[in-house]
CSV table of C-alpha atoms and ligand atoms in Angstrom, one decimal:
chain,number,residue,atom,x,y,z
A,1,MET,CA,7.3,23.7,-5.6
A,2,GLN,CA,6.8,20.2,-7.0
A,3,HIS,CA,4.2,18.1,-5.3
A,4,VAL,CA,4.8,14.5,-4.1
A,5,LYS,CA,1.9,12.4,-3.0
A,6,ILE,CA,2.0,10.1,0.0
A,7,VAL,CA,-0.5,7.3,-0.1
A,8,GLU,CA,-1.2,6.4,3.5
A,9,VAL,CA,-1.4,2.6,3.8
A,10,GLY,CA,-1.3,2.3,7.6
A,11,PRO,CA,-4.9,1.3,8.2
A,12,ARG,CA,-4.5,-1.5,5.7
A,13,ASP,CA,-0.9,-2.6,5.2
A,14,GLY,CA,-0.1,-1.6,8.7
A,15,LEU,CA,-3.0,-3.0,10.7
A,16,GLN,CA,-3.4,-6.2,8.6
A,17,ASN,CA,-0.4,-7.5,10.3
A,18,GLU,CA,-1.3,-6.8,13.9
A,19,LYS,CA,-1.6,-9.9,16.0
A,20,GLN,CA,-4.3,-8.4,18.4
A,21,LEU,CA,-7.6,-7.6,16.9
A,22,VAL,CA,-7.8,-3.8,16.4
A,23,PRO,CA,-11.2,-2.4,17.3
A,24,LEU,CA,-13.2,-0.5,14.7
A,25,ALA,CA,-13.1,2.6,16.8
A,26,VAL,CA,-9.3,2.6,16.8
A,27,LYS,CA,-9.2,2.3,13.0
A,28,LEU,CA,-11.7,5.1,12.5
A,29,GLU,CA,-9.9,7.4,14.9
A,30,LEU,CA,-6.6,6.7,13.1
A,31,ILE,CA,-8.2,7.4,9.7
A,32,ARG,CA,-9.8,10.6,11.0
A,33,ARG,CA,-6.4,11.8,12.3
A,34,LEU,CA,-4.6,10.9,9.1
A,35,ALA,CA,-7.2,12.9,7.0
A,36,ASP,CA,-6.9,15.8,9.4
A,37,ALA,CA,-3.1,15.7,9.0
A,38,GLY,CA,-3.5,16.3,5.2
A,39,LEU,CA,-3.2,12.8,3.7
A,40,SER,CA,-5.3,12.9,0.5
A,41,ALA,CA,-5.3,9.1,-0.1
A,42,ILE,CA,-5.8,6.7,2.8
A,43,GLU,CA,-6.0,2.9,2.1
A,44,ALA,CA,-8.8,2.0,4.4
A,45,GLY,CA,-9.2,-1.8,4.2
A,46,ALA,CA,-9.2,-4.9,2.2
A,47,PHE,CA,-12.1,-7.0,0.9
A,48,VAL,CA,-10.2,-10.3,1.2
A,49,SER,CA,-11.0,-13.6,2.8
A,50,PRO,CA,-11.4,-13.1,6.6
A,51,LYS,CA,-9.9,-16.5,7.0
A,52,TRP,CA,-6.7,-15.3,5.3
A,53,VAL,CA,-6.5,-11.9,6.9
A,54,PRO,CA,-8.9,-11.6,9.9
A,55,GLN,CA,-7.8,-8.0,10.7
A,56,MET,CA,-9.5,-6.7,7.6
A,57,ALA,CA,-12.8,-8.4,8.3
A,58,ASP,CA,-14.5,-5.2,9.3
A,59,SER,CA,-13.6,-3.2,6.1
A,60,ALA,CA,-17.2,-2.7,5.1
A,61,GLU,CA,-17.9,-1.1,8.5
A,62,VAL,CA,-14.9,1.1,8.1
A,63,LEU,CA,-16.0,2.3,4.7
A,64,LYS,CA,-19.5,2.9,5.8
A,65,ALA,CA,-18.3,5.2,8.5
A,66,LEU,CA,-16.3,7.4,6.1
A,67,ASP,CA,-17.2,10.3,3.8
A,68,LEU,CA,-16.6,8.5,0.6
A,69,GLY,CA,-17.7,11.4,-1.6
A,70,GLY,CA,-15.3,14.0,-0.1
A,71,ALA,CA,-11.8,15.2,-1.0
A,72,VAL,CA,-9.9,12.2,0.6
A,73,ALA,CA,-9.7,9.0,-1.4
A,74,TYR,CA,-10.2,5.8,0.5
A,75,PRO,CA,-9.0,2.9,-1.7
A,76,VAL,CA,-9.5,-0.7,-0.6
A,77,LEU,CA,-7.8,-3.9,-1.8
A,78,VAL,CA,-9.9,-6.3,-3.9
A,79,PRO,CA,-8.5,-9.7,-5.0
A,80,ASN,CA,-11.4,-11.0,-7.0
A,81,ASP,CA,-15.1,-10.5,-8.1
A,82,GLN,CA,-16.4,-11.5,-4.7
A,83,GLY,CA,-14.2,-8.8,-3.1
A,84,LEU,CA,-15.5,-6.3,-5.6
A,85,ASP,CA,-19.1,-7.2,-4.8
A,86,ALA,CA,-18.5,-6.5,-1.1
A,87,ALA,CA,-16.5,-3.3,-1.9
A,88,LEU,CA,-19.3,-1.9,-4.1
A,89,GLU,CA,-21.9,-2.8,-1.5
A,90,ALA,CA,-19.9,-0.8,1.1
A,91,GLY,CA,-19.7,2.2,-1.2
A,92,ALA,CA,-16.0,2.1,-2.3
A,93,ARG,CA,-15.1,4.6,-5.0
A,94,GLU,CA,-11.5,3.3,-5.5
A,95,ILE,CA,-10.1,-0.2,-5.3
A,96,ALA,CA,-6.6,-1.7,-5.7
A,97,VAL,CA,-5.9,-5.1,-7.3
A,98,PHE,CA,-2.7,-6.7,-6.1
A,99,GLY,CA,-0.5,-9.0,-8.1
A,100,ALA,CA,3.1,-10.1,-7.8
A,101,ALA,CA,6.3,-10.5,-9.9
A,102,SER,CA,7.0,-13.8,-8.1
A,103,GLU,CA,5.1,-17.0,-8.8
A,104,SER,CA,5.6,-18.4,-5.3
A,105,PHE,CA,4.5,-15.2,-3.5
A,106,SER,CA,1.4,-15.0,-5.7
A,107,ARG,CA,0.4,-18.5,-4.7
A,108,LYS,CA,1.0,-17.9,-1.0
A,109,ASN,CA,-0.7,-14.5,-1.0
A,110,ILE,CA,-3.7,-15.0,-3.2
A,111,ASN,CA,-3.7,-18.7,-4.0
A,112,ALA,CA,-3.2,-18.1,-7.7
A,113,SER,CA,-0.4,-18.1,-10.3
A,114,ILE,CA,0.5,-14.8,-11.7
A,115,ALA,CA,-1.4,-15.6,-14.9
A,116,GLU,CA,-4.5,-16.7,-13.0
A,117,SER,CA,-4.4,-13.5,-10.9
A,118,LEU,CA,-4.2,-11.3,-14.0
A,119,GLN,CA,-7.2,-13.1,-15.4
A,120,ARG,CA,-9.2,-12.5,-12.2
A,121,PHE,CA,-8.2,-8.8,-12.3
A,122,GLU,CA,-9.4,-8.4,-15.9
A,123,SER,CA,-12.9,-9.4,-14.8
A,124,VAL,CA,-12.7,-7.1,-11.7
A,125,MET,CA,-11.4,-4.3,-13.9
A,126,ARG,CA,-14.2,-4.6,-16.4
A,127,ARG,CA,-16.9,-4.4,-13.8
A,128,ALA,CA,-15.0,-1.7,-11.8
A,129,GLN,CA,-14.8,0.5,-14.9
A,130,ALA,CA,-18.5,0.0,-15.6
A,131,GLU,CA,-19.1,1.3,-12.0
A,132,LYS,CA,-16.8,4.2,-12.6
A,133,LEU,CA,-14.4,3.1,-9.9
A,134,ARG,CA,-10.7,4.2,-10.0
A,135,VAL,CA,-8.5,1.1,-10.0
A,136,ARG,CA,-4.9,1.1,-8.7
A,137,GLY,CA,-2.5,-1.8,-9.2
A,138,TYR,CA,0.1,-3.3,-7.0
A,139,VAL,CA,3.1,-5.5,-8.0
A,140,SER,CA,4.7,-7.3,-5.0
A,141,CYS,CA,8.2,-8.6,-4.7
A,142,VAL,CA,9.6,-6.1,-7.2
A,143,VAL,CA,13.2,-6.7,-5.9
A,144,GLY,CA,13.1,-9.9,-3.9
A,145,CYS,CA,10.8,-12.6,-2.8
A,146,PRO,CA,10.8,-14.4,0.5
A,147,TYR,CA,10.6,-17.8,-1.3
A,148,GLU,CA,12.5,-17.2,-4.6
A,149,GLY,CA,15.1,-14.6,-3.7
A,150,PRO,CA,16.0,-12.0,-6.3
A,151,ILE,CA,13.4,-11.2,-8.9
A,152,ALA,CA,14.2,-10.4,-12.5
A,153,PRO,CA,13.5,-6.7,-13.3
A,154,ALA,CA,12.0,-7.8,-16.7
A,155,LYS,CA,9.3,-9.8,-14.9
A,156,VAL,CA,8.4,-6.7,-12.8
A,157,ALA,CA,8.2,-4.6,-16.0
A,158,GLU,CA,5.9,-7.2,-17.7
A,159,VAL,CA,3.4,-7.5,-14.9
A,160,THR,CA,3.4,-3.7,-14.4
A,161,GLN,CA,2.7,-3.1,-18.1
A,162,THR,CA,-0.1,-5.7,-18.1
A,163,LEU,CA,-1.8,-3.9,-15.1
A,164,LEU,CA,-1.5,-0.5,-16.8
A,165,ASP,CA,-2.8,-1.9,-20.1
A,166,MET,CA,-5.7,-3.4,-18.2
A,167,GLY,CA,-6.7,0.1,-17.0
A,168,CYS,CA,-5.0,0.7,-13.7
A,169,TYR,CA,-4.4,4.4,-13.4
A,170,GLU,CA,-1.2,3.8,-11.4
A,171,VAL,CA,0.9,0.8,-10.4
A,172,SER,CA,2.6,0.7,-7.0
A,173,LEU,CA,5.9,-1.2,-7.0
A,174,GLY,CA,6.2,-3.1,-3.8
A,175,ASP,CA,9.4,-4.1,-2.2
A,176,THR,CA,7.3,-6.4,0.0
A,177,ILE,CA,10.1,-7.6,2.2
A,178,GLY,CA,12.3,-4.5,2.2
A,179,VAL,CA,15.4,-6.2,0.7
A,180,GLY,CA,16.0,-3.5,-1.9
A,181,THR,CA,19.0,-1.2,-1.9
A,182,PRO,CA,19.3,1.9,-4.2
A,183,ALA,CA,21.3,-0.2,-6.7
A,184,SER,CA,18.7,-3.0,-7.0
A,185,VAL,CA,15.9,-0.4,-7.0
A,186,HIS,CA,17.6,1.5,-9.8
A,187,GLN,CA,18.0,-1.7,-11.9
A,188,MET,CA,14.4,-2.6,-11.4
A,189,LEU,CA,13.1,1.0,-12.2
A,190,ASP,CA,15.3,1.1,-15.2
A,191,ALA,CA,13.5,-2.0,-16.6
A,192,VAL,CA,10.0,-0.8,-15.7
A,193,LEU,CA,10.6,2.7,-17.0
A,194,LYS,CA,11.4,1.3,-20.5
A,195,THR,CA,7.7,0.8,-21.0
A,196,ALA,CA,5.8,2.6,-18.2
A,197,PRO,CA,5.9,6.4,-17.7
A,198,ALA,CA,7.1,7.5,-14.2
A,199,ALA,CA,3.8,9.5,-13.8
A,200,ARG,CA,1.9,6.2,-13.6
A,201,LEU,CA,4.1,4.5,-11.0
A,202,ALA,CA,4.4,4.7,-7.3
A,203,GLY,CA,7.0,3.3,-4.8
A,204,HIS,CA,6.0,1.0,-1.9
A,205,PHE,CA,8.9,0.3,0.2
A,206,HIS,CA,9.0,-1.8,3.4
A,207,ASP,CA,11.8,-0.9,5.8
A,208,THR,CA,13.0,-4.4,6.9
A,209,TYR,CA,16.7,-3.5,6.4
A,210,GLY,CA,16.4,0.2,7.0
A,211,MET,CA,16.8,1.0,3.3
A,212,ALA,CA,13.4,2.4,2.5
A,213,ILE,CA,14.3,6.1,2.7
A,214,ALA,CA,17.4,5.6,0.5
A,215,ASN,CA,15.3,3.7,-1.9
A,216,ILE,CA,12.7,6.5,-2.0
A,217,ARG,CA,15.5,8.9,-2.8
A,218,GLU,CA,16.6,6.7,-5.7
A,219,ALA,CA,13.0,6.5,-7.0
A,220,LEU,CA,12.6,10.3,-6.7
A,221,ASN,CA,15.8,10.6,-8.9
A,222,ALA,CA,14.1,8.3,-11.4
A,223,GLY,CA,11.0,10.6,-11.5
A,224,ILE,CA,8.6,8.8,-9.3
A,225,ARG,CA,6.3,11.2,-7.4
A,226,VAL,CA,4.0,9.0,-5.4
A,227,PHE,CA,5.0,6.9,-2.4
A,228,ASP,CA,3.1,4.6,-0.2
A,229,ALA,CA,3.9,4.8,3.5
A,230,SER,CA,2.4,3.8,6.8
A,231,VAL,CA,2.0,6.0,9.9
A,232,ALA,CA,4.3,5.0,12.7
A,233,GLY,CA,5.9,2.4,10.3
A,234,LEU,CA,3.1,0.0,11.2
A,235,GLY,CA,2.8,-3.3,9.5
A,236,GLY,CA,4.4,-6.0,7.5
A,237,CYS,CA,2.9,-8.7,5.3
A,238,PRO,CA,1.2,-11.8,6.6
A,239,TYR,CA,2.4,-13.8,3.6
A,240,ALA,CA,6.0,-12.6,3.7
A,241,LYS,CA,7.7,-13.9,6.8
A,242,GLY,CA,10.2,-11.4,8.3
A,243,ALA,CA,8.8,-8.4,6.4
A,244,SER,CA,8.7,-5.4,8.7
A,245,GLY,CA,6.4,-2.4,8.3
A,246,ASN,CA,6.2,0.1,5.4
A,247,VAL,CA,8.5,3.0,5.7
A,248,ALA,CA,6.9,5.5,8.2
A,249,SER,CA,4.8,8.2,6.6
A,250,GLU,CA,6.2,10.9,8.9
A,251,ASP,CA,9.8,9.9,8.0
A,252,VAL,CA,8.9,10.2,4.3
A,253,ALA,CA,7.1,13.5,4.8
A,254,TYR,CA,10.2,14.9,6.6
A,255,LEU,CA,12.5,13.7,3.8
A,256,LEU,CA,10.2,15.3,1.2
A,257,ARG,CA,10.0,18.6,3.1
A,258,GLY,CA,13.8,18.7,3.4
A,259,GLU,CA,14.2,18.0,-0.4
A,260,GLY,CA,11.9,20.9,-1.2
A,261,TYR,CA,8.8,19.0,-2.2
A,262,HIS,CA,5.2,20.0,-1.3
A,263,THR,CA,3.2,17.2,0.3
A,264,GLY,CA,0.2,19.1,1.9
A,265,ILE,CA,1.0,17.2,5.2
A,266,ASP,CA,1.0,18.7,8.6
A,267,LEU,CA,4.0,16.9,10.2
A,268,THR,CA,3.0,17.8,13.8
A,269,LYS,CA,-0.5,16.3,13.3
A,270,LEU,CA,1.0,13.3,11.6
A,271,VAL,CA,3.4,12.6,14.4
A,272,ALA,CA,0.6,13.0,16.9
A,273,ALA,CA,-1.4,10.4,14.9
A,274,ALA,CA,1.7,8.1,15.0
A,275,TRP,CA,1.9,8.3,18.8
A,276,HIS,CA,-1.9,8.0,19.2
A,277,VAL,CA,-2.1,4.7,17.3
A,278,SER,CA,1.0,3.3,18.8
A,279,ASP,CA,-0.3,3.9,22.3
A,280,ALA,CA,-3.6,2.3,21.2
A,281,LEU,CA,-1.6,-0.8,20.0
A,282,GLY,CA,0.6,-0.8,23.1
A,283,LYS,CA,4.0,-0.4,21.3
A,284,PRO,CA,6.3,2.5,20.4
A,285,PRO,CA,6.2,4.0,16.9
A,286,ALA,CA,8.8,2.5,14.5
A,287,SER,CA,9.6,5.9,12.9
A,288,LYS,CA,12.6,8.0,13.7
A,289,LEU,CA,10.7,11.2,13.5
A,290,ALA,CA,8.1,10.3,16.2
A,291,HIS,CA,10.9,9.7,18.6
A,292,ALA,CA,12.9,12.8,17.6
A,293,LEU,CA,9.9,15.1,18.0
A,294,GLY,CA,8.3,13.2,20.9
A,295,ARG,CA,4.8,13.2,22.1
A,296,GLN,CA,4.6,16.9,22.3
A,297,ALA,CA,5.1,17.4,18.6
B,1,HMG,P1,-9.2,-19.0,-2.0
B,1,HMG,O1,-9.2,-19.8,-0.7
B,1,HMG,O2,-8.4,-19.5,-3.2
B,1,HMG,O3,-10.6,-18.6,-2.4
B,1,HMG,O4,-8.6,-17.6,-1.6
B,1,HMG,P2,-11.8,-19.4,-3.1
B,1,HMG,O5,-12.3,-18.6,-4.2
B,1,HMG,O6,-11.4,-20.8,-3.3
B,1,HMG,O7,-12.9,-19.3,-1.9
B,1,HMG,C1,-12.7,-20.0,-0.6
B,1,HMG,C2,-13.4,-19.2,0.4
B,1,HMG,O8,-13.0,-17.9,0.5
B,1,HMG,C3,-15.0,-19.2,0.2
B,1,HMG,O9,-15.6,-19.2,1.5
B,1,HMG,C4,-15.2,-17.9,-0.4
B,1,HMG,O10,-16.5,-17.4,-0.2
B,1,HMG,C5,-14.2,-17.0,0.3
B,1,HMG,P3,-16.1,-20.6,2.2
B,1,HMG,O11,-17.1,-21.1,1.2
B,1,HMG,O12,-14.9,-21.5,2.4
B,1,HMG,O13,-16.7,-20.1,3.5
B,1,HMG,N1,-13.7,-15.8,-0.4
B,1,HMG,C6,-13.8,-14.6,0.1
B,1,HMG,N2,-14.3,-14.1,1.2
B,1,HMG,C7,-14.2,-12.7,1.4
B,1,HMG,N3,-13.7,-11.9,0.4
B,1,HMG,C8,-13.3,-12.3,-0.7
B,1,HMG,C9,-13.3,-13.7,-1.0
B,1,HMG,N4,-12.9,-14.5,-2.0
B,1,HMG,C10,-13.2,-15.8,-1.7
B,1,HMG,N5,-12.8,-11.5,-1.6
B,1,HMG,C11,-8.3,-15.2,-1.9
B,1,HMG,C12,-8.3,-16.6,-2.5
B,1,HMG,C13,-7.8,-14.2,-2.9
B,1,HMG,C14,-9.7,-14.9,-1.4
B,1,HMG,C15,-7.4,-15.3,-0.6
B,1,HMG,O14,-6.2,-15.8,-1.0
B,1,HMG,C16,-7.2,-14.0,0.1
B,1,HMG,O15,-8.1,-13.4,0.6
B,1,HMG,N6,-5.9,-13.4,0.0
B,1,HMG,C17,-5.7,-12.1,0.5
B,1,HMG,C18,-4.3,-12.0,1.0
B,1,HMG,C19,-4.0,-10.7,1.5
B,1,HMG,O16,-4.9,-9.8,1.8
B,1,HMG,N7,-2.7,-10.3,1.6
B,1,HMG,C20,-2.2,-9.1,2.1
B,1,HMG,C21,-2.4,-8.0,1.1
B,1,HMG,S1,-1.2,-8.0,-0.2
B,1,HMG,C22,0.1,-7.1,0.5
B,1,HMG,O17,0.1,-6.8,1.7
B,1,HMG,C23,1.2,-6.6,-0.4
B,1,HMG,C24,1.1,-5.1,-0.7
B,1,HMG,O18,1.1,-4.3,0.5
B,1,HMG,C25,2.2,-4.6,-1.7
B,1,HMG,C26,3.6,-5.0,-1.2
B,1,HMG,O19,4.0,-4.7,-0.1
B,1,HMG,O20,4.2,-5.7,-2.0
B,1,HMG,C27,-0.3,-4.8,-1.4
B,2,MG,MG1,3.0,-3.8,1.5
C-alpha cells in the first residue's frame, strides 16, 4: 500500500485566521489530539510579527509545551532572521519559509518583493542548516492571486526551483485563495514538474470554491504524495481576503483511504478532534466527514 502524508496545518493556518484569541490550552489540546490521531507532521505556529498575526504570538509557548524530540514533527513558519532567532530559542527542529509566486501577495503578506523575500530566506536557510534544522518551503498563489488574478505557471516553477536549490527539502504549492480547478492545477503542476521532482513537492489547497478534493485528486495523478490540510477545515489567510480554510484533514484522509492509500491516521480520532476544536471555537466543523459521522464518530 502506498503511503500519502498529510501535513496538519490547522494549529497554524487554521487558527491564524480566528478573530477571537484562541487560548494556549485550546491549541495544546488540539495538537495533542492530532498527534494521537496519527498525524506525523503538525504545523504548530509561526514566528511572525505579532502585530501582523496576533493569533500566533504564543508560538514559543506552544513549542515549549511539546515533545520536540519525538516522532511527530512540529514545523513553524519563519519569515526572516528575527523569526529564526525566536524559533531556535523555543527549540524548533523544523521551520518553513514562505514565499509567493505573486508580487502583490508577497508585499501584502511579508512586506517584501519576491526577490527580497528569497534573499531573506537565503540567510535564514544558511543559519538553519548550520543548526541542523529541516526547512520546508511554501509558494503561495500558485494558481491565482487575490490582487493579480491568474498566476503564470512558469513563475510558480521558478520560485519553487529557487527554494529547492536553496535547500528546502520540500516545497508546498499553495492555492492560497482556493480558486484552482483540476485543469488549472494540472497546468501549474505540468510547469513545476518540468524541473522539480514530485517527491519534493506537496499540495496545499484551500477550499474556497469547494474544489480542493478534486485538486488533490489531480495532484495525486501527477505523483504528489504529500498534502497539507487543516482539521475541521479551519482557517483562511489574513492577507488573502475571501480565502476560506484549508481542505479539511478528515475529508482528505477519507479520500485517501478510499483510494487505497495508507496514511496512518485514525479517522475516528481525527473527527473527534475536529468536533472538539470546533466546539471550543463555537462553530461547526467545515468538513463533510465530521457531519456525516457526527459527534459519536
Ligand atoms: P515588517 O514590518 O516589514 O518588519 O514585517 P520589519 O523588519 O520592518 O520590522 C518591523 C517590526 O516587526 C519590528 O518591531 C520588528 O522587531 C518586528 P518594532 O520595532 O516595530 O516593535 N518583527 C518581528 N517580530 C516578531 N517576529 C518576527 C519579526 N520580524 C520583524 N519574525 C514581517 C515583515 C515578515 C515580519 C511581517 O510582514 C510578518 O510578520 N508577516 C507574516 C504574515 C503571515 O504570517 N501571514 C500568514 C502566513 S502565510 C500563509 O498563510 C500562506 C500559507 O498558508 C500557504 C498558502 O496558503 O499559500 C503558508
Ligand atoms: Mg494556507
